């Protein structure tokens, strides 16, 4: 049975299961109808076209049980989305709704043909100057309207629709109609399910080769760029694709059609297949290039290191410090080999070794480059070593137009020694680019902690290289005494070994149990108001970081940032832009590489000014001020709280880590080890009952499918 109605109120909605209870206004019914079913998060005013059946609940009475639904689109919905798309400066969602409320379905006609009516209308927030600017922008963008309204009618709105228009212009409708699966490409941020819905509306058949091939390629790309795999085994690729396509396992014809398209993609090398390993071609080439490059470096003869002991002893005498034997070994390897690795946890002397290597390089009058994956890691490296360090992206100079590195195999960097810190964060594609741009005569020293989380991007490069016995590698395990008896490094080492420290509490490592999320919020507030200040005098906004494994949930990043914004930046006017309330003084993070602005994923800054009318946010970073206009604001997120993954490569005077039982999927040893080792001065671990112990016991790491270690044998 079909039923159409408009949601009056949301009685219940479960974010986990999607089960919802709505009160819906239905034409012909005297009072709102109770509707139950599985829905995404919907709001009042949404009009639903539903399939289902009537039933009677013993307690709540007559109900409509919905089994499937669509959200009804109206002309006014689409024109509202178009006005709020970011094409019109100063017109956000509320202003767009106010315009359409006045003119309804005649909005476009009035703006096109009768602008004088708009000028006379009284719409909140519109001055004469703003009115003329808006009408001018409307006329300028008339040519885009048909395409954008077409996209909005298919649920493609906001910055995604704008990007499509910027890419395809007048061909937008033709391109999307011809192949809606191009929306699966990472640049658009639309998944296969959404693209598939559009394809079904347009009339693409379920057994279309276009659909089956798109599903296979999307599944492989998702595995690589969202889950970190360099390849997928054939059976796993097919199983995941079958789930994405929602093909019943007993449908032999559909599965055989999928196998046919899989073989076709392999024959055209759009999927690079080696035995049963299925690679995204770009990653296949990158991993092979890393292996070939390193093998060539390993074939070079060791360089003479005579005299290094004398010069090292001179450095020791001047600094009243003596290297231990394994540190001397690491320094000698850095001088002798074209590539070497130094790996170890905090407090094991990595920085001291680097100072020794740099001293000898200076004695030999060598040119030295220092690099790290993130801006924070590069700044810390430069501060500790006493010479400037750059991010890898800045060193290789990304061309913002072509999105390719200026320095590459044909145009290499020029230095005698390259040291790369925090190499555990470097993924397969970046590692391949870095090695290709570095001459074989250059000695490369890779530094990092192989026990930390792997890179966000595809691969597990440092871990794979450490597993290769041919690469000269120094493993640092001894923890040197830290200033003031700091116990963080010692306890992190115990946790890394699977041992729950006893006692847990110490001078710098603090364990705080809690029972409920509400209690955790109260403890967090108390720490910010008193607890942290009692231990150290720091700028909490700049020098304290709250870390959590998950983005969602009551103790996830989103909820915590809303709480912390009020605690750490109180009394400020909030300006809602693109779904987020911003205010002057907010701590924010860049979440996407922006080569035009020279800011990169993970860079953290403070908002200097929010100009809501101009939809502009100005952010101050360590060395520059950057302006974000319109939908560029979507590249920012509040950063009072961050995921542990996002904290890689950073170090803070103080860290608060929150571990909750709802994070059980992420409670892994290397995750908590990474979080704890971000702290330089003090760390507080807030733990639900058993959460820390669970994480320490759980040595299971989610396996990443890579072949780099085997290629190096």
Coordinates of N, CA, C and O in Angstrom, one line a residue, residues 394-524:
X394 N 55.8 20.3 0.3 CA 56.5 21.6 0.0 C 57.9 21.4 -0.6 O 58.3 22.1 -1.5
X395 N 58.6 20.3 -0.1 CA 59.9 20.1 -0.7 C 59.8 19.7 -2.2 O 60.6 20.1 -3.0
X396 N 58.8 18.9 -2.5 CA 58.6 18.4 -3.9 C 57.9 19.4 -4.7 O 57.8 19.2 -6.0
X397 N 57.3 20.4 -4.1 CA 56.6 21.5 -4.8 C 55.5 21.0 -5.7 O 55.6 20.9 -6.9
X398 N 54.3 20.8 -5.1 CA 53.1 20.4 -5.9 C 52.6 21.6 -6.8 O 52.5 22.7 -6.3
X399 N 52.4 21.3 -8.0 CA 51.8 22.3 -8.9 C 50.3 22.3 -8.7 O 49.6 21.3 -8.9
X400 N 49.7 23.4 -8.3 CA 48.3 23.5 -7.9 C 47.4 23.2 -9.1 O 46.2 22.9 -8.9
X401 N 47.9 23.4 -10.3 CA 47.1 23.3 -11.5 C 47.0 21.8 -12.0 O 46.0 21.2 -12.1
X402 N 48.2 21.2 -12.1 CA 48.3 19.8 -12.6 C 48.2 18.8 -11.5 O 47.9 17.6 -11.8
X403 N 48.3 19.3 -10.2 CA 48.3 18.4 -9.1 C 49.4 17.3 -9.1 O 49.3 16.3 -8.6
X404 N 50.5 17.7 -9.8 CA 51.7 16.8 -9.9 C 52.9 17.6 -9.3 O 52.9 18.8 -9.2
X405 N 53.8 16.8 -8.8 CA 55.0 17.4 -8.1 C 55.9 17.9 -9.2 O 56.2 17.3 -10.2
X406 N 56.5 19.1 -8.9 CA 57.5 19.8 -9.8 C 58.7 18.9 -9.8 O 59.4 18.8 -10.8
X407 N 59.1 18.5 -8.6 CA 60.3 17.6 -8.5 C 59.9 16.2 -8.6 O 59.0 15.7 -7.9
X408 N 60.5 15.5 -9.6 CA 60.2 14.1 -9.9 C 61.4 13.4 -10.5 O 62.5 13.8 -10.4
X409 N 61.1 12.2 -11.1 CA 62.3 11.4 -11.7 C 63.1 12.2 -12.7 O 64.3 12.0 -12.9
X410 N 62.4 13.1 -13.4 CA 63.1 13.9 -14.5 C 63.7 15.2 -13.9 O 64.6 15.8 -14.6
X411 N 63.2 15.7 -12.8 CA 63.6 16.9 -12.2 C 63.8 16.7 -10.8 O 62.9 17.0 -10.0
X412 N 65.0 16.2 -10.4 CA 65.2 15.7 -9.0 C 65.7 16.8 -8.1 O 66.3 17.8 -8.5
X413 N 65.5 16.6 -6.8 CA 66.0 17.6 -5.8 C 67.5 17.4 -5.7 O 68.1 16.4 -6.2
X414 N 68.2 18.4 -5.1 CA 69.7 18.3 -5.1 C 70.1 18.5 -3.6 O 70.1 19.5 -3.0
X415 N 70.5 17.4 -3.0 CA 71.1 17.4 -1.7 C 72.0 16.1 -1.5 O 71.8 15.1 -2.3
X416 N 72.9 16.2 -0.6 CA 73.7 15.0 -0.3 C 73.1 14.1 0.7 O 73.3 12.8 0.7
X417 N 72.3 14.6 1.6 CA 71.6 13.8 2.7 C 70.2 14.3 2.8 O 69.9 15.5 3.0
X418 N 69.3 13.3 2.8 CA 67.8 13.6 3.1 C 67.4 12.8 4.3 O 67.5 11.6 4.3
X419 N 66.9 13.5 5.3 CA 66.3 12.8 6.5 C 64.8 13.1 6.5 O 64.4 14.2 6.5
X420 N 64.0 12.0 6.6 CA 62.6 12.1 6.6 C 62.1 11.6 8.0 O 62.3 10.4 8.3
X421 N 61.5 12.4 8.8 CA 60.9 12.0 10.1 C 59.5 11.6 10.0 O 58.8 11.9 9.0
X422 N 59.0 10.9 11.0 CA 57.6 10.4 11.1 C 57.2 9.7 9.8 O 56.1 9.9 9.2
X423 N 58.1 8.8 9.4 CA 57.9 8.1 8.1 C 56.7 7.1 8.2 O 56.2 6.7 7.1
X424 N 56.3 6.7 9.4 CA 55.1 5.8 9.5 C 53.9 6.4 8.8 O 53.0 5.7 8.5
X425 N 53.8 7.8 8.7 CA 52.7 8.5 8.1 C 52.7 8.5 6.6 O 51.7 8.9 6.0
X426 N 53.8 8.1 6.0 CA 54.0 8.3 4.6 C 53.3 7.1 3.9 O 53.7 5.9 4.1
X427 N 52.4 7.4 2.9 CA 51.7 6.3 2.3 C 52.4 5.9 1.0 O 53.5 6.5 0.6
X428 N 51.9 4.9 0.3 CA 52.6 4.3 -0.9 C 52.8 5.4 -2.0 O 53.9 5.4 -2.6
X429 N 51.8 6.2 -2.3 CA 51.9 7.1 -3.4 C 53.0 8.2 -3.1 O 53.8 8.6 -3.9
X430 N 52.9 8.7 -1.8 CA 53.9 9.8 -1.5 C 55.3 9.2 -1.4 O 56.3 9.9 -1.8
X431 N 55.4 8.0 -0.9 CA 56.8 7.4 -0.8 C 57.4 7.2 -2.2 O 58.6 7.4 -2.4
X432 N 56.5 6.7 -3.1 CA 57.0 6.6 -4.5 C 57.5 7.9 -5.1 O 58.5 8.0 -5.7
X433 N 56.7 8.9 -4.9 CA 57.1 10.3 -5.4 C 58.3 10.8 -4.8 O 59.2 11.3 -5.4
X434 N 58.5 10.6 -3.5 CA 59.7 11.0 -2.7 C 60.9 10.4 -3.2 O 62.0 11.0 -3.5
X435 N 60.9 9.0 -3.4 CA 62.1 8.3 -3.8 C 62.4 8.6 -5.2 O 63.6 8.7 -5.6
X436 N 61.4 8.8 -6.1 CA 61.7 9.1 -7.5 C 62.4 10.4 -7.6 O 63.2 10.6 -8.5
X437 N 62.0 11.4 -6.8 CA 62.6 12.7 -6.9 C 64.0 12.9 -6.2 O 64.6 13.9 -6.3
X438 N 64.4 11.8 -5.6 CA 65.7 11.9 -4.9 C 66.8 11.1 -5.6 O 66.6 9.9 -5.9
X439 N 67.9 11.8 -6.0 CA 68.9 11.1 -6.8 C 69.5 9.9 -6.0 O 69.5 9.8 -4.8
X440 N 70.1 8.9 -6.8 CA 70.7 7.8 -6.2 C 71.9 8.1 -5.4 O 72.3 7.4 -4.5
X441 N 72.6 9.2 -5.7 CA 73.8 9.6 -5.0 C 73.4 10.1 -3.6 O 74.3 10.1 -2.7
X442 N 72.2 10.5 -3.4 CA 71.8 11.1 -2.1 C 71.5 10.0 -1.1 O 70.9 8.9 -1.4
X443 N 72.1 10.1 0.1 CA 71.8 9.2 1.2 C 70.5 9.6 1.9 O 70.3 10.7 2.2
X444 N 69.6 8.6 2.0 CA 68.3 8.8 2.6 C 68.3 8.1 4.0 O 68.6 6.9 4.1
X445 N 67.8 8.8 5.0 CA 67.6 8.3 6.3 C 66.1 8.4 6.7 O 65.6 9.5 6.7
X446 N 65.4 7.3 6.9 CA 64.0 7.3 7.2 C 63.9 7.1 8.7 O 64.4 6.1 9.2
X447 N 63.2 7.9 9.4 CA 63.0 7.9 10.8 C 61.5 7.8 11.2 O 60.7 8.5 10.6
X448 N 61.2 6.9 12.1 CA 59.8 6.8 12.5 C 59.6 5.7 13.5 O 60.6 4.9 13.9
X449 N 58.4 5.5 14.0 CA 58.0 4.5 15.0 C 57.1 3.5 14.3 O 56.0 3.8 14.0
X450 N 57.7 2.3 14.0 CA 57.0 1.3 13.3 C 55.8 0.7 14.1 O 55.0 0.0 13.5
X451 N 55.7 1.0 15.4 CA 54.7 0.5 16.2 C 53.4 1.4 16.2 O 52.4 1.1 16.8
X452 N 53.6 2.6 15.6 CA 52.4 3.5 15.6 C 51.4 3.0 14.5 O 51.7 2.1 13.8
X453 N 50.3 3.8 14.4 CA 49.3 3.5 13.4 C 50.0 3.7 12.0 O 50.9 4.5 11.8
X454 N 49.5 2.9 11.0 CA 50.0 3.1 9.7 C 49.5 4.4 9.1 O 48.6 5.1 9.7
X455 N 49.9 4.8 7.9 CA 49.5 6.0 7.2 C 48.0 6.0 7.0 O 47.3 4.9 6.9
X456 N 47.4 7.1 6.9 CA 46.0 7.3 6.6 C 45.7 6.8 5.1 O 44.7 6.1 4.8
X457 N 46.6 7.1 4.2 CA 46.5 6.6 2.8 C 46.9 5.2 2.7 O 47.3 4.5 3.6
X458 N 46.9 4.7 1.4 CA 47.1 3.2 1.2 C 48.6 2.8 1.5 O 49.5 3.6 1.2
X459 N 48.7 1.6 2.0 CA 50.0 1.0 2.3 C 50.4 1.0 3.8 O 49.7 1.6 4.6
X460 N 51.5 0.4 4.0 CA 52.1 0.3 5.4 C 53.6 0.4 5.2 O 54.3 -0.6 5.5
X461 N 54.1 1.4 4.6 CA 55.4 1.5 4.0 C 56.5 1.3 5.0 O 57.4 0.4 4.8
X462 N 56.5 2.0 6.1 CA 57.6 1.9 7.1 C 57.6 0.5 7.6 O 58.7 -0.1 7.7
X463 N 56.5 -0.1 8.0 CA 56.4 -1.4 8.5 C 57.0 -2.4 7.5 O 57.7 -3.4 7.9
X464 N 56.6 -2.3 6.3 CA 57.1 -3.2 5.2 C 58.6 -3.1 5.1 O 59.3 -4.1 4.9
X465 N 59.1 -1.9 5.1 CA 60.6 -1.7 4.9 C 61.3 -2.2 6.1 O 62.4 -2.8 5.9
X466 N 60.8 -2.1 7.3 CA 61.5 -2.6 8.5 C 61.6 -4.1 8.4 O 62.5 -4.7 9.0
X467 N 60.6 -4.7 7.8 CA 60.6 -6.2 7.7 C 61.6 -6.7 6.7 O 61.8 -7.9 6.6
X468 N 62.2 -5.8 5.9 CA 63.1 -6.3 4.9 C 64.5 -6.3 5.5 O 65.1 -5.3 5.8
X469 N 65.1 -7.5 5.6 CA 66.4 -7.7 6.3 C 67.6 -7.0 5.5 O 68.6 -6.8 6.0
X470 N 67.3 -6.7 4.2 CA 68.4 -6.1 3.4 C 68.6 -4.7 3.7 O 69.7 -4.1 3.4
X471 N 67.6 -4.0 4.2 CA 67.8 -2.5 4.4 C 68.4 -2.3 5.8 O 67.9 -2.8 6.8
X472 N 69.5 -1.6 5.8 CA 70.2 -1.3 7.1 C 69.2 -0.6 8.1 O 68.7 0.5 7.8
X473 N 68.9 -1.2 9.2 CA 67.9 -0.7 10.1 C 68.4 -0.8 11.5 O 69.0 -1.8 12.0
X474 N 68.2 0.3 12.3 CA 68.5 0.4 13.7 C 67.2 0.4 14.5 O 66.4 1.3 14.3
X475 N 67.0 -0.5 15.3 CA 65.8 -0.6 16.2 C 66.2 -0.1 17.6 O 67.0 -0.8 18.3
X476 N 65.7 1.0 18.0 CA 66.0 1.6 19.3 C 64.9 1.1 20.3 O 63.7 1.3 20.1
X477 N 65.4 0.5 21.4 CA 64.4 0.0 22.4 C 64.7 0.5 23.8 O 63.8 0.6 24.6
X478 N 66.0 0.9 24.1 CA 66.3 1.4 25.4 C 65.7 2.8 25.6 O 65.9 3.7 24.7
X479 N 65.0 3.1 26.7 CA 64.4 4.4 27.0 C 65.4 5.1 27.9 O 65.7 4.6 29.0
X480 N 65.9 6.2 27.5 CA 66.8 7.0 28.3 C 66.0 7.8 29.3 O 64.8 8.2 29.1
X481 N 66.6 8.1 30.4 CA 65.9 8.9 31.5 C 65.4 10.2 30.9 O 66.1 10.9 30.2
X482 N 64.1 10.5 31.2 CA 63.5 11.7 30.7 C 63.6 12.8 31.8 O 63.6 12.5 33.0
X483 N 63.6 14.0 31.4 CA 63.7 15.1 32.3 C 62.6 15.1 33.3 O 61.4 14.9 33.0
X484 N 62.9 15.3 34.6 CA 61.9 15.4 35.7 C 61.3 14.1 36.0 O 60.2 14.0 36.6
X485 N 61.9 12.9 35.6 CA 61.3 11.6 35.8 C 60.0 11.4 35.1 O 59.1 10.6 35.6
X486 N 59.8 12.0 33.9 CA 58.6 11.8 33.1 C 58.4 10.3 32.8 O 59.3 9.6 32.3
X487 N 57.3 9.8 33.1 CA 57.0 8.3 33.0 C 56.2 8.0 31.8 O 55.8 6.8 31.6
X488 N 55.9 8.9 30.9 CA 55.1 8.6 29.7 C 55.8 7.6 28.8 O 55.1 6.6 28.4
X489 N 57.0 7.8 28.4 CA 57.7 6.9 27.5 C 57.8 5.5 28.1 O 57.6 4.5 27.3
X490 N 58.1 5.4 29.4 CA 58.2 4.1 30.0 C 56.9 3.4 29.9 O 56.8 2.2 29.6
X491 N 55.8 4.1 30.3 CA 54.5 3.4 30.3 C 54.0 3.1 28.9 O 53.3 2.1 28.6
X492 N 54.3 4.0 27.9 CA 54.0 3.7 26.5 C 54.7 2.5 26.0 O 54.1 1.7 25.3
X493 N 55.9 2.3 26.4 CA 56.7 1.1 26.0 C 56.0 -0.2 26.6 O 55.9 -1.2 26.0
X494 N 55.6 -0.1 27.9 CA 54.9 -1.2 28.5 C 53.6 -1.6 27.7 O 53.3 -2.7 27.5
X495 N 52.8 -0.5 27.5 CA 51.6 -0.8 26.7 C 51.9 -1.4 25.4 O 51.2 -2.3 24.9
X496 N 53.0 -0.9 24.7 CA 53.3 -1.4 23.4 C 53.7 -2.9 23.5 O 53.6 -3.7 22.5
X497 N 54.2 -3.3 24.7 CA 54.6 -4.7 24.9 C 53.4 -5.5 25.4 O 53.5 -6.7 25.7
X498 N 52.2 -4.9 25.5 CA 51.0 -5.6 26.0 C 50.9 -5.7 27.5 O 50.2 -6.6 28.0
X499 N 51.6 -4.8 28.2 CA 51.6 -4.9 29.7 C 50.8 -3.6 30.2 O 51.2 -2.5 29.8
X500 N 49.8 -3.8 31.0 CA 49.1 -2.7 31.6 C 50.0 -2.2 32.7 O 50.3 -2.9 33.7
X501 N 50.4 -0.9 32.7 CA 51.4 -0.4 33.7 C 50.8 -0.5 35.1 O 49.6 -0.3 35.3
X502 N 51.6 -0.8 36.1 CA 51.2 -0.9 37.5 C 52.3 -0.3 38.4 O 53.4 -0.8 38.3
X503 N 52.0 0.7 39.1 CA 50.7 1.5 39.1 C 50.6 2.2 37.8 O 51.5 2.6 37.1
X504 N 49.3 2.5 37.4 CA 49.0 3.2 36.2 C 49.4 4.7 36.4 O 50.0 5.3 35.6
X505 N 48.9 5.3 37.5 CA 49.1 6.7 37.8 C 50.6 6.9 38.0 O 51.3 6.1 38.7
X506 N 51.1 8.1 37.6 CA 52.4 8.5 37.8 C 52.6 10.0 37.8 O 51.6 10.7 37.6
X507 N 53.8 10.5 37.8 CA 54.0 11.9 37.8 C 53.5 12.6 36.5 O 53.0 13.8 36.6
X508 N 53.5 12.0 35.4 CA 53.1 12.6 34.1 C 52.0 11.8 33.4 O 51.4 12.3 32.5
X509 N 51.8 10.6 33.7 CA 50.8 9.7 33.1 C 49.7 9.6 34.2 O 49.9 9.0 35.2
X510 N 48.5 10.1 33.8 CA 47.4 10.1 34.7 C 46.2 9.3 34.2 O 45.8 9.4 33.0
X511 N 45.7 8.4 35.0 CA 44.6 7.5 34.6 C 43.3 8.0 35.4 O 43.3 8.1 36.6
X512 N 42.2 8.2 34.6 CA 41.0 8.7 35.2 C 39.8 7.9 34.7 O 39.4 8.0 33.6
X513 N 39.3 7.0 35.6 CA 38.2 6.1 35.2 C 36.8 6.9 35.2 O 36.7 7.9 36.0
X514 N 35.9 6.5 34.4 CA 34.5 7.1 34.5 C 33.5 6.0 34.1 O 33.9 4.9 33.5
X515 N 32.3 6.2 34.4 CA 31.2 5.2 34.2 C 30.4 5.5 33.0 O 30.0 4.6 32.2
X516 N 30.0 6.8 32.8 CA 29.1 7.2 31.7 C 29.7 8.3 30.9 O 30.5 9.0 31.4
X517 N 29.2 8.5 29.7 CA 29.6 9.6 28.9 C 29.4 11.0 29.6 O 30.2 11.9 29.5
X518 N 28.3 11.1 30.3 CA 28.0 12.3 31.1 C 29.1 12.6 32.1 O 29.5 13.7 32.3
X519 N 29.5 11.5 32.8 CA 30.6 11.7 33.8 C 31.9 12.0 33.1 O 32.7 12.9 33.6
X520 N 32.2 11.5 31.9 CA 33.4 11.8 31.2 C 33.4 13.3 30.8 O 34.4 14.0 30.9
X521 N 32.2 13.8 30.4 CA 32.1 15.2 30.1 C 32.4 16.1 31.3 O 33.1 17.1 31.2
X522 N 31.9 15.7 32.5 CA 32.2 16.4 33.7 C 33.6 16.4 34.1 O 34.2 17.4 34.5
X523 N 34.3 15.2 33.9 CA 35.7 15.1 34.2 C 36.5 16.0 33.3 O 37.4 16.7 33.7
X524 N 36.1 16.0 32.0 CA 36.8 16.8 31.0 C 36.7 18.3 31.4 O 37.7 19.0 31.3

